[in-house]
C-alpha cells in the first residue's frame, strides 16, 4: 500500500512538531524517518497510524484520504519503542490479541488462530516462549514478539517507532539485519523512526531526514550520505570536519590550499564552510609540492580495520581538531605516532556559503 | 491522607554505611513495638475481652437482638450502595485523569481529595443544609413526601461522600505509571473501547482496584461522623453499627456495646488480612515490566 502525506502540520501548544510536511511512500518500501529528538519524526509516524490527529493536512493510503478513518479501520501495524506488550497476557495471547478482538462474523476459528500465531512465533524464532509472560523475556525477545503481534492482523502498513532504541548495541545490530531480511521476504510497506543514522542508512530503502518539524532531505542512503542537501544533513549523518574558507570563481580557498569547486563558478569572494568526511582526507608525512595543511597528531584510536586520528592545526589560531580516518594498512605504512607532524588535504568536500549554515546544529 | 498512603518498600540494600549501631536499631524497634502494644493491641484485646466478659450468651444476644440486626442491615445496605457507586466513579475518574489531558484536570484531582481534607461532620452538615427540613430543597422534598435526612438515603449519601477518594486515589498513580501504550497497541490491533477496557486496562489494575474497594468498604462500614449528623439516631431504623455502639455505650450497656463493637473490630481484622494479601499482589503487578 502506498502512503501519501500532504501538507501535514501539527502543533503541541507553542511547539510546532510538524510544519507542512509532504512525503510519498511507495508500496513495499522500507523507509526510515531520521532526525534528532524533537524533529517531529515520531509525531509524523503517529499521525500516519492515527494515534495523533494533525492540525491540517492529509494522509492518504492508496490515494484514499484516511483523515476520517478510525484507527481500527486503517489496518496498520505499530511497534512501540518500549514494546507495549500486554503484561497480563502470555506471549501467545499477545500475538493472538488482534485476531481475537475481531467482530464475531469475521473472526477466525480458534484452531486457525492457533495456527497463525504459532507460525508467527516461529517466524520470529520464539515459539518456545509461547507460555511465558512479557516480563520474563529479554528486550530483544520482547521487541520480536511486538513485531509478531503487529504482523498477526496482516497490516497493510508496518510502522515502527524507534524499534531498537531500548536495546543494547549487539542485539540492536542483529535485529536490524533481521528486520531487513523480514521486509525483503514480506514486502510490506514499512516506516520506521530512528535517531541513529547508522541504523537508517543500513536498513532502509530510502531515508527521510527531518529537523524541527520539516523534511530536510529525502533520498537513498547513498544519496543522503554522499550528496547531503544542506549543512544540517551533512552534520547529522556521520562524522564531519568543518573548515572555514572562501569561494572565489570556482575555487575554494582554505588557508593554504586551493581546491577546484566548479559548481561555484560565479561566486565572488564568498565566505563559505567546507564539510569534509574523516575518510575523505588524505594524510602524508611530506608535501609532494602541492599545497596542504600542516598539522600534528594529538590522538590515535584504532577501531577494528580503521584508525581514527585527531589532528591539531599547526596554525594555532585554528583550535578545531581535525578527524581523519585511514585504513590500518595505510597507518602502518606511514608509521604514525602521537605528536608526529603530517600534511593533510581534503580529497572531497562539500561547500556551503556561510549564511546557509546559520540554522545548522552548531 | 495518611490512611491510604501505601509504601512499597524497595528491598533496601543493607550496606555497612546505612547500617545503624545495634543499640540504635534495638531502641527504635522496641519503641515501635511498645507504641503498637499500648495503642493498638491492648485496646483491640480489651474490645473482645469486654464483649465476652458476661459470657457467650450475652454476647450473641447483644448482636442478634432486633435493633442490632437492623443496624447491621443498614450498614450493609449503605456499603452495598456506596462501594459500587465509588467503584464506577473511581475507575472513571482515574481513567480520565491518568490517560487524558483536559482542562480542569487539576481541579478534579483536588476535588477527589476533598472528603479527606474536610471533617466528616461538615460532610454531614452539607447534606442537612441541602436536604434538611430547613434546607434548600427541604420544603420541596417535604411536599413530595421524600425523606432524605434522618432516613436511609441521607446515610447512603453521607457514606458515598466520605468514601469518594479511596478507589480513585488508589488507581490514579497506578494508571499513570502504566501509561497509555498498551491501550494504544490494543486499539491499533483493532480492539474497541470496551474490549480495550475489559481485556487490557482492567486486568492491569485489578489488584489496585480490589485494594481500593477493600479500603472503601472498611470506611463505608465504619464511618461515624458524617452519618451521625444525617441519621437522627432512630433505633432500628437509621442506626448504623457505629451509631448503635455509641447508643449502647451511652446507656451504660457496656457488654452489648462492646459486643457490637467487636463486629467492627472483626471487620477491621479481616480487612487487614485481605489488604496484606492484595498489597503483595499490587507490588507484584507494579514490578512486572
XYZ file of C-alpha atoms in Angstrom, chain A residues 46 49 51 71-72 76-78 80-89 94 97-98 100-102 107 133-135 142 149-150 153, chain B residues 177-193 195-196 198-204 206 285-289:
64
model
C 1.821 8.597 14.988
C -1.007 5.480 12.404
C -2.727 7.873 17.108
C -7.507 3.742 13.854
C -9.174 0.347 13.763
C -1.684 -0.569 10.323
C 0.741 -2.499 12.463
C 2.564 -0.464 15.061
C 6.424 0.733 20.060
C 9.846 1.664 21.341
C 9.088 0.144 24.722
C 7.259 -2.828 23.188
C 3.890 -2.153 24.903
C 3.252 -5.873 25.264
C 0.156 -6.733 27.274
C 1.645 -7.594 30.633
C -1.295 -9.628 31.850
C -1.231 -11.987 28.854
C -0.314 -11.199 22.991
C -4.943 -10.457 20.543
C -5.559 -8.745 17.220
C -9.410 -12.413 18.998
C -10.883 -8.917 19.166
C -12.324 -9.057 15.675
C -13.191 -13.836 13.419
C 4.739 -13.601 30.211
C 6.324 -10.455 28.768
C 8.262 -9.610 31.917
C 10.016 -8.640 23.560
C 1.817 -9.218 17.290
C 1.688 -6.352 14.806
C -3.508 -8.900 11.802
C 2.653 4.619 35.880
C 1.298 2.154 33.348
C 0.811 4.818 30.692
C -1.317 4.505 27.592
C 0.886 2.476 25.276
C -0.831 -0.849 25.896
C -4.217 0.714 25.178
C -2.838 2.301 22.020
C -1.440 -1.036 20.924
C -4.819 -2.690 21.549
C -6.740 -0.088 19.564
C -4.328 -0.320 16.636
C -4.802 -4.089 16.671
C -8.497 -3.467 16.179
C -9.934 -3.612 19.697
C -12.966 -1.480 20.504
C -13.129 0.799 23.526
C -12.593 -4.595 24.543
C -9.592 -2.429 25.410
C -12.040 -5.245 29.724
C -9.018 -7.014 28.255
C -6.189 -4.550 28.841
C -6.948 -1.785 31.315
C -8.985 -3.702 33.884
C -6.671 -6.707 34.218
C -3.754 -4.327 34.623
C -7.354 -5.332 39.123
C 1.919 -6.138 39.425
C 3.987 -2.999 39.768
C 7.310 -4.742 39.494
C 6.318 -6.553 36.338
C 7.899 -4.624 33.483
